PDB file of C-alpha atoms and ligand atoms in Angstrom:
ATOM      1  CA  MET A   1       0.184  -0.143   0.351  1.00 87.00           C
ATOM      2  CA  LYS A   2       1.265   3.321  -1.313  1.00 93.00           C
ATOM      3  CA  GLN A   3       2.021   5.212   2.027  1.00 93.00           C
ATOM      4  CA  ARG A   4       2.960   8.807   0.594  1.00 96.00           C
ATOM      5  CA  LEU A   5       0.761  10.956  -2.094  1.00 97.00           C
ATOM      6  CA  LEU A   6      -0.271  13.602  -3.755  1.00 98.00           C
ATOM      7  CA  PHE A   7      -3.614  14.753  -4.410  1.00 98.00           C
ATOM      8  CA  LEU A   8      -3.207  17.031  -7.646  1.00 98.00           C
ATOM      9  CA  GLY A   9      -6.573  18.244  -9.217  1.00 98.00           C
ATOM     10  CA  PRO A  10      -8.269  21.765 -10.117  1.00 98.00           C
ATOM     11  CA  PRO A  11     -10.451  23.887  -7.933  1.00 97.00           C
ATOM     12  CA  GLY A  12     -13.420  21.887  -6.392  1.00 97.00           C
ATOM     13  CA  VAL A  13     -11.801  18.723  -7.960  1.00 98.00           C
ATOM     14  CA  GLY A  14     -13.320  16.494  -4.401  1.00 97.00           C
ATOM     15  CA  LYS A  15      -8.973  16.725  -3.979  1.00 97.00           C
ATOM     16  CA  GLY A  16     -10.111  17.915   0.005  1.00 97.00           C
ATOM     17  CA  THR A  17     -12.749  15.886   0.324  1.00 97.00           C
ATOM     18  CA  GLN A  18     -11.186  12.658  -0.911  1.00 98.00           C
ATOM     19  CA  ALA A  19      -7.907  12.668   0.951  1.00 98.00           C
ATOM     20  CA  GLU A  20      -9.377  13.250   4.151  1.00 98.00           C
ATOM     21  CA  LEU A  21     -11.914   9.971   4.000  1.00 98.00           C
ATOM     22  CA  ILE A  22      -8.192   8.511   2.704  1.00 97.00           C
ATOM     23  CA  SER A  23      -6.244   9.811   4.808  1.00 96.00           C
ATOM     24  CA  LYS A  24      -8.345   8.625   7.793  1.00 96.00           C
ATOM     25  CA  THR A  25      -8.767   4.955   6.148  1.00 94.00           C
ATOM     26  CA  HIS A  26      -4.972   4.389   5.328  1.00 94.00           C
ATOM     27  CA  ASN A  27      -4.169   6.264   8.358  1.00 93.00           C
ATOM     28  CA  LEU A  28      -1.662   9.169   6.891  1.00 94.00           C
ATOM     29  CA  LEU A  29      -0.852  12.293   8.258  1.00 93.00           C
ATOM     30  CA  HIS A  30      -4.110  14.938   5.797  1.00 95.00           C
ATOM     31  CA  LEU A  31      -1.626  18.137   5.189  1.00 95.00           C
ATOM     32  CA  SER A  32      -4.003  20.383   3.349  1.00 97.00           C
ATOM     33  CA  THR A  33      -2.644  23.730   2.942  1.00 96.00           C
ATOM     34  CA  GLY A  34      -6.046  25.503   2.080  1.00 96.00           C
ATOM     35  CA  ASP A  35      -7.082  24.301   5.181  1.00 96.00           C
ATOM     36  CA  LEU A  36      -3.421  25.476   7.715  1.00 94.00           C
ATOM     37  CA  LEU A  37      -3.846  28.728   5.063  1.00 96.00           C
ATOM     38  CA  ARG A  38      -7.888  28.935   6.866  1.00 96.00           C
ATOM     39  CA  GLN A  39      -6.738  28.067  10.141  1.00 95.00           C
ATOM     40  CA  GLU A  40      -4.376  31.508  10.193  1.00 93.00           C
ATOM     41  CA  VAL A  41      -6.673  32.962   8.956  1.00 96.00           C
ATOM     42  CA  LYS A  42      -9.646  32.861  11.308  1.00 97.00           C
ATOM     43  CA  ALA A  43      -7.024  32.346  13.891  1.00 97.00           C
ATOM     44  CA  GLY A  44      -5.614  35.983  13.179  1.00 97.00           C
ATOM     45  CA  SER A  45      -2.108  36.270  12.694  1.00 94.00           C
ATOM     46  CA  GLN A  46       0.372  38.066  10.605  1.00 92.00           C
ATOM     47  CA  LEU A  47       0.434  34.795   7.896  1.00 90.00           C
ATOM     48  CA  GLY A  48      -3.087  34.463   8.222  1.00 94.00           C
ATOM     49  CA  LYS A  49      -3.412  38.260   7.608  1.00 95.00           C
ATOM     50  CA  GLN A  50      -0.872  37.975   4.012  1.00 93.00           C
ATOM     51  CA  ALA A  51      -2.811  34.915   3.027  1.00 95.00           C
ATOM     52  CA  GLU A  52      -6.391  36.111   2.706  1.00 97.00           C
ATOM     53  CA  VAL A  53      -6.073  39.505   1.210  1.00 96.00           C
ATOM     54  CA  LEU A  54      -4.432  36.799  -1.704  1.00 97.00           C
ATOM     55  CA  MET A  55      -7.042  33.409  -1.386  1.00 97.00           C
ATOM     56  CA  ASN A  56     -10.217  36.387  -0.460  1.00 97.00           C
ATOM     57  CA  SER A  57      -9.003  37.156  -4.789  1.00 97.00           C
ATOM     58  CA  GLY A  58      -8.344  33.091  -6.187  1.00 98.00           C
ATOM     59  CA  GLU A  59      -4.208  33.959  -6.100  1.00 98.00           C
ATOM     60  CA  LEU A  60      -2.000  31.770  -4.691  1.00 98.00           C
ATOM     61  CA  VAL A  61      -0.630  32.682  -1.435  1.00 97.00           C
ATOM     62  CA  SER A  62       3.168  33.128  -1.614  1.00 95.00           C
ATOM     63  CA  ASP A  63       5.128  29.945  -1.994  1.00 96.00           C
ATOM     64  CA  GLU A  64       7.865  31.420   0.633  1.00 93.00           C
ATOM     65  CA  LEU A  65       4.207  31.620   3.440  1.00 91.00           C
ATOM     66  CA  VAL A  66       3.831  27.868   2.400  1.00 94.00           C
ATOM     67  CA  LEU A  67       7.126  26.237   3.078  1.00 92.00           C
ATOM     68  CA  SER A  68       7.221  27.451   5.350  1.00 87.00           C
ATOM     69  CA  ILE A  69       3.724  25.852   7.127  1.00 88.00           C
ATOM     70  CA  VAL A  70       4.695  22.923   4.709  1.00 91.00           C
ATOM     71  CA  GLU A  71       8.874  22.687   5.465  1.00 88.00           C
ATOM     72  CA  ASN A  72       7.634  22.463   9.915  1.00 83.00           C
ATOM     73  CA  LYS A  73       5.080  19.924   9.448  1.00 87.00           C
ATOM     74  CA  LEU A  74       6.884  16.432   7.424  1.00 86.00           C
ATOM     75  CA  ASN A  75      10.287  17.392   8.660  1.00 75.00           C
ATOM     76  CA  THR A  76       8.927  15.205  12.268  1.00 72.00           C
ATOM     77  CA  GLN A  77       7.298  12.710  10.675  1.00 65.00           C
ATOM     78  CA  SER A  78       7.681   9.384  10.354  1.00 69.00           C
ATOM     79  CA  GLN A  79       4.665   8.065   8.983  1.00 81.00           C
ATOM     80  CA  GLY A  80       2.950   8.232   6.239  1.00 93.00           C
ATOM     81  CA  TRP A  81       1.098  11.044   4.722  1.00 95.00           C
ATOM     82  CA  LEU A  82      -1.441  13.113   2.453  1.00 97.00           C
ATOM     83  CA  LEU A  83      -0.442  16.299   0.533  1.00 97.00           C
ATOM     84  CA  ASP A  84      -3.315  18.102  -0.734  1.00 97.00           C
ATOM     85  CA  GLY A  85      -3.096  20.775  -2.561  1.00 95.00           C
ATOM     86  CA  PHE A  86       0.344  21.451  -2.574  1.00 97.00           C
ATOM     87  CA  PRO A  87       2.088  21.745  -4.393  1.00 98.00           C
ATOM     88  CA  ARG A  88       1.061  24.492  -6.338  1.00 98.00           C
ATOM     89  CA  ASN A  89       3.241  25.208  -8.903  1.00 98.00           C
ATOM     90  CA  VAL A  90       6.753  23.945 -10.625  1.00 98.00           C
ATOM     91  CA  ASN A  91       9.212  26.361  -7.948  1.00 98.00           C
ATOM     92  CA  GLN A  92       6.831  24.356  -4.542  1.00 98.00           C
ATOM     93  CA  ALA A  93       7.869  21.062  -6.583  1.00 98.00           C
ATOM     94  CA  LYS A  94      10.790  21.409  -6.929  1.00 98.00           C
ATOM     95  CA  ALA A  95      10.989  22.473  -2.994  1.00 95.00           C
ATOM     96  CA  LEU A  96       9.796  19.645  -1.888  1.00 96.00           C
ATOM     97  CA  GLU A  97      11.723  16.835  -3.654  1.00 96.00           C
ATOM     98  CA  ASP A  98      14.252  18.954  -1.847  1.00 94.00           C
ATOM     99  CA  LEU A  99      12.568  18.572   1.061  1.00 92.00           C
ATOM    100  CA  LEU A 100      11.882  14.987   0.990  1.00 93.00           C
ATOM    101  CA  LYS A 101      15.441  14.039  -0.449  1.00 93.00           C
ATOM    102  CA  LYS A 102      16.897  15.319   3.012  1.00 90.00           C
ATOM    103  CA  ILE A 103      14.349  13.779   5.023  1.00 89.00           C
ATOM    104  CA  HIS A 104      14.166   9.987   2.774  1.00 90.00           C
ATOM    105  CA  GLN A 105      10.526  10.116   2.578  1.00 92.00           C
ATOM    106  CA  PRO A 106      10.350   9.890  -1.733  1.00 94.00           C
ATOM    107  CA  ILE A 107       6.881  10.535  -2.688  1.00 97.00           C
ATOM    108  CA  GLU A 108       4.723   6.998  -3.782  1.00 97.00           C
ATOM    109  CA  LEU A 109       1.721   7.956  -6.082  1.00 98.00           C
ATOM    110  CA  VAL A 110       0.467  11.907  -7.287  1.00 98.00           C
ATOM    111  CA  VAL A 111      -3.732  10.580  -7.868  1.00 98.00           C
ATOM    112  CA  LEU A 112      -5.133  13.516 -10.470  1.00 98.00           C
ATOM    113  CA  LEU A 113      -8.094  13.884  -9.686  1.00 98.00           C
ATOM    114  CA  GLU A 114     -10.007  15.668 -13.202  1.00 98.00           C
ATOM    115  CA  LEU A 115     -13.325  16.650 -13.832  1.00 98.00           C
ATOM    116  CA  ARG A 116     -14.965  19.469 -16.256  1.00 97.00           C
ATOM    117  CA  ASN A 117     -15.218  23.105 -15.675  1.00 96.00           C
ATOM    118  CA  GLU A 118     -18.615  23.241 -15.230  1.00 96.00           C
ATOM    119  CA  LEU A 119     -18.525  20.913 -13.239  1.00 97.00           C
ATOM    120  CA  LEU A 120     -16.178  22.603 -10.650  1.00 97.00           C
ATOM    121  CA  ILE A 121     -17.634  25.715 -10.571  1.00 97.00           C
ATOM    122  CA  GLU A 122     -21.280  24.471 -10.164  1.00 96.00           C
ATOM    123  CA  ARG A 123     -19.828  22.378  -7.001  1.00 96.00           C
ATOM    124  CA  LEU A 124     -18.266  25.419  -5.417  1.00 97.00           C
ATOM    125  CA  ILE A 125     -20.756  27.812  -5.677  1.00 96.00           C
ATOM    126  CA  SER A 126     -22.892  25.752  -4.046  1.00 96.00           C
ATOM    127  CA  ARG A 127     -20.121  25.411  -1.253  1.00 95.00           C
ATOM    128  CA  GLY A 128     -20.365  28.909  -1.298  1.00 92.00           C
ATOM    129  CA  ARG A 129     -17.185  29.752   0.735  1.00 94.00           C
ATOM    130  CA  ALA A 130     -15.722  33.523   1.731  1.00 93.00           C
ATOM    131  CA  ASP A 131     -13.475  32.127  -2.206  1.00 95.00           C
ATOM    132  CA  ASP A 132     -16.209  30.575  -3.216  1.00 96.00           C
ATOM    133  CA  THR A 133     -17.860  33.811  -6.109  1.00 96.00           C
ATOM    134  CA  GLU A 134     -18.761  33.141  -9.555  1.00 95.00           C
ATOM    135  CA  ALA A 135     -15.747  35.488 -10.444  1.00 96.00           C
ATOM    136  CA  VAL A 136     -13.738  33.921  -8.043  1.00 97.00           C
ATOM    137  CA  VAL A 137     -14.039  30.857  -8.992  1.00 97.00           C
ATOM    138  CA  ARG A 138     -13.020  31.819 -13.139  1.00 97.00           C
ATOM    139  CA  HIS A 139      -9.465  33.051 -11.378  1.00 98.00           C
ATOM    140  CA  ARG A 140      -8.820  30.072  -9.443  1.00 98.00           C
ATOM    141  CA  LEU A 141      -9.979  27.899 -12.591  1.00 98.00           C
ATOM    142  CA  GLU A 142      -7.373  30.058 -15.089  1.00 98.00           C
ATOM    143  CA  VAL A 143      -4.402  30.578 -11.816  1.00 98.00           C
ATOM    144  CA  TYR A 144      -4.969  26.586 -11.815  1.00 98.00           C
ATOM    145  CA  ARG A 145      -4.995  26.186 -15.777  1.00 98.00           C
ATOM    146  CA  GLU A 146      -1.537  28.855 -15.837  1.00 98.00           C
ATOM    147  CA  LYS A 147       0.755  27.959 -12.597  1.00 98.00           C
ATOM    148  CA  THR A 148      -0.328  23.685 -11.542  1.00 98.00           C
ATOM    149  CA  ALA A 149      -1.127  22.344 -14.821  1.00 98.00           C
ATOM    150  CA  PRO A 150       1.922  22.297 -15.942  1.00 98.00           C
ATOM    151  CA  LEU A 151       2.844  19.583 -12.488  1.00 98.00           C
ATOM    152  CA  ILE A 152       0.779  17.826 -14.331  1.00 98.00           C
ATOM    153  CA  ASP A 153       3.964  16.681 -17.285  1.00 98.00           C
ATOM    154  CA  PHE A 154       6.193  16.991 -13.700  1.00 98.00           C
ATOM    155  CA  TYR A 155       5.040  14.464 -12.799  1.00 98.00           C
ATOM    156  CA  SER A 156       3.997  12.553 -15.298  1.00 98.00           C
ATOM    157  CA  ASN A 157       8.007  12.687 -16.972  1.00 98.00           C
ATOM    158  CA  LYS A 158       8.383  11.147 -13.171  1.00 98.00           C
ATOM    159  CA  GLY A 159       6.430   7.795 -14.002  1.00 98.00           C
ATOM    160  CA  LEU A 160       4.314   8.832 -11.136  1.00 98.00           C
ATOM    161  CA  LEU A 161       0.862  10.379 -11.807  1.00 98.00           C
ATOM    162  CA  LYS A 162      -2.249   8.144 -12.958  1.00 98.00           C
ATOM    163  CA  SER A 163      -5.592   9.552 -13.156  1.00 98.00           C
ATOM    164  CA  VAL A 164      -8.799   9.624 -11.532  1.00 98.00           C
ATOM    165  CA  ASN A 165     -11.923   9.985 -12.842  1.00 98.00           C
ATOM    166  CA  GLY A 166     -13.524  12.931 -10.215  1.00 98.00           C
ATOM    167  CA  ASP A 167     -17.086  12.712 -11.617  1.00 98.00           C
ATOM    168  CA  GLY A 168     -19.154   9.858  -9.537  1.00 97.00           C
ATOM    169  CA  SER A 169     -20.333   9.790  -5.821  1.00 98.00           C
ATOM    170  CA  ILE A 170     -17.887  10.905  -2.880  1.00 98.00           C
ATOM    171  CA  VAL A 171     -18.346   6.233  -1.975  1.00 98.00           C
ATOM    172  CA  ASP A 172     -17.836   6.140  -5.964  1.00 98.00           C
ATOM    173  CA  ILE A 173     -14.268   8.290  -6.952  1.00 98.00           C
ATOM    174  CA  GLN A 174     -12.849   7.362  -2.875  1.00 98.00           C
ATOM    175  CA  ASN A 175     -12.872   3.266  -4.598  1.00 97.00           C
ATOM    176  CA  ARG A 176     -11.159   4.472  -7.784  1.00 98.00           C
ATOM    177  CA  ILE A 177      -8.838   5.790  -5.940  1.00 98.00           C
ATOM    178  CA  MET A 178      -8.550   3.108  -2.947  1.00 96.00           C
ATOM    179  CA  GLU A 179      -8.131   0.625  -6.431  1.00 96.00           C
ATOM    180  CA  ILE A 180      -4.728   2.303  -7.371  1.00 96.00           C
ATOM    181  CA  LEU A 181      -3.010   3.140  -4.413  1.00 94.00           C
ATOM    182  CA  SER A 182      -2.825  -0.427  -3.825  1.00 85.00           C
TER     183      SER A 182
HETATM  184  P1  B4P C 201      -8.309  24.960  -1.235  1.00 50.26           P
HETATM  185  O1  B4P C 201      -7.953  24.556   0.258  1.00 50.26           O
HETATM  186  O2  B4P C 201      -7.125  23.904  -1.862  1.00 50.26           O
HETATM  187  O3  B4P C 201      -9.853  24.502  -2.341  1.00 50.26           O
HETATM  188  P2  B4P C 201      -9.550  24.029  -3.429  1.00 50.26           P
HETATM  189  O4  B4P C 201      -9.245  23.266  -4.090  1.00 50.26           O
HETATM  190  O5  B4P C 201     -10.993  24.654  -3.605  1.00 50.26           O
HETATM  191  O6  B4P C 201     -10.609  22.974  -3.270  1.00 50.26           O
HETATM  192  P3  B4P C 201     -10.614  21.168  -2.810  1.00 50.26           P
HETATM  193  O7  B4P C 201      -9.785  20.573  -4.962  1.00 50.26           O
HETATM  194  O8  B4P C 201      -9.902  20.429  -1.715  1.00 50.26           O
HETATM  195  O9  B4P C 201     -12.765  20.592  -3.399  1.00 50.26           O
HETATM  196  P4  B4P C 201     -13.804  20.465  -2.118  1.00 50.26           P
HETATM  197  O10 B4P C 201     -12.855  18.379  -1.281  1.00 50.26           O
HETATM  198  O11 B4P C 201     -13.557  20.540  -1.386  1.00 50.26           O
HETATM  199  O12 B4P C 201      -7.179  25.973  -1.584  1.00 50.26           O
HETATM  200  C1  B4P C 201      -7.989  27.305  -1.816  1.00 50.26           C
HETATM  201  C2  B4P C 201      -7.086  29.219  -1.616  1.00 50.26           C
HETATM  202  O13 B4P C 201      -6.072  28.339  -0.764  1.00 50.26           O
HETATM  203  C3  B4P C 201      -6.580  29.267  -2.703  1.00 50.26           C
HETATM  204  O14 B4P C 201      -6.932  28.990  -3.916  1.00 50.26           O
HETATM  205  C4  B4P C 201      -4.913  29.609  -2.926  1.00 50.26           C
HETATM  206  O15 B4P C 201      -5.372  30.612  -2.299  1.00 50.26           O
HETATM  207  C5  B4P C 201      -4.547  29.039  -0.785  1.00 50.26           C
HETATM  208  N1  B4P C 201      -3.552  27.855  -1.625  1.00 50.26           N
HETATM  209  C6  B4P C 201      -3.796  26.348  -0.196  1.00 50.26           C
HETATM  210  N2  B4P C 201      -2.628  26.384  -1.089  1.00 50.26           N
HETATM  211  C7  B4P C 201      -1.786  26.532  -1.649  1.00 50.26           C
HETATM  212  C8  B4P C 201      -0.394  26.714  -1.987  1.00 50.26           C
HETATM  213  N3  B4P C 201       0.754  25.548  -2.218  1.00 50.26           N
HETATM  214  N4  B4P C 201       0.613  27.702  -2.832  1.00 50.26           N
HETATM  215  C9  B4P C 201      -0.005  29.083  -2.432  1.00 50.26           C
HETATM  216  N5  B4P C 201      -1.628  28.749  -2.129  1.00 50.26           N
HETATM  217  C10 B4P C 201      -2.106  28.370  -1.576  1.00 50.26           C
HETATM  218  O16 B4P C 201     -14.675  20.202  -2.900  1.00 50.26           O
HETATM  219  C11 B4P C 201     -15.218  21.596  -2.977  1.00 50.26           C
HETATM  220  C12 B4P C 201     -16.632  21.053  -2.431  1.00 50.26           C
HETATM  221  O17 B4P C 201     -17.556  20.011  -4.104  1.00 50.26           O
HETATM  222  C13 B4P C 201     -17.021  20.345  -1.228  1.00 50.26           C
HETATM  223  O18 B4P C 201     -18.410  21.370  -1.471  1.00 50.26           O
HETATM  224  C14 B4P C 201     -17.609  19.156  -1.791  1.00 50.26           C
HETATM  225  O19 B4P C 201     -18.738  18.900  -0.640  1.00 50.26           O
HETATM  226  C15 B4P C 201     -17.794  18.879  -3.326  1.00 50.26           C
HETATM  227  N6  B4P C 201     -17.667  17.768  -3.838  1.00 50.26           N
HETATM  228  C16 B4P C 201     -16.731  16.540  -3.566  1.00 50.26           C
HETATM  229  N7  B4P C 201     -16.872  16.037  -4.086  1.00 50.26           N
HETATM  230  C17 B4P C 201     -17.738  15.888  -4.393  1.00 50.26           C
HETATM  231  C18 B4P C 201     -18.712  14.775  -5.718  1.00 50.26           C
HETATM  232  N8  B4P C 201     -18.205  14.589  -5.633  1.00 50.26           N
HETATM  233  N9  B4P C 201     -20.075  15.229  -5.887  1.00 50.26           N
HETATM  234  C19 B4P C 201     -20.798  16.788  -5.751  1.00 50.26           C
HETATM  235  N10 B4P C 201     -20.073  17.512  -4.555  1.00 50.26           N
HETATM  236  C20 B4P C 201     -18.508  16.684  -4.250  1.00 50.26           C
END
């Protein structure tokens, strides 16, 4: 069973939903940079204040800020982990590679969740978070295509990537992911 996983895909595809389920059933540390940033925003920290403006406009938060969060969590980690929503661009992916080399914990599998734009927009707008208005969602999708989608080739070229259809019930998608983890 694969123990060091990365979930990749556009906003609203269900990365967070599936990551939570799979990390529980497989006893992995679930590390969502989105959740960690939202915690900082809620706590009103300096970091949270910087992140909030960017998140609410659909932009990515700075690499420096996100990397400091992830490094702290992974450095002390001995069990398996599931990274959800990180890395978000090639620079973050390269920094992660360096960090994982240092701690001798290479990625075992990158799961790419896929879904067409109309369904992504529908799901996010009905969720209704502060960054889920239609205009912001459309911008987040553009940011994804431009900055995050290049990671598909990045990981595919390393032979690490498997795609999963993100259309269907939560349980169906969970089963599809379980199949490729064994
Ligand atoms: P994230 O928190 O990562 O959120 P997301 O991509 O919008 O959502 P996700 O794909 O996890 O969808 P979910 O399961 O929730 O990012 C938010 C922001 O944080 C970014 O825009 C950025 O500003 C910042 N950020 C985060 N990481 C960063 C990084 N590394 N670098 C820089 N900035 C970063 O599902 C969406 C909805 O669909 C939910 O309502 C869910 O209930 C529903 N759903 C899920 N599965 C479904 C299904 N099968 N059928 C129907 N509905 C479903």
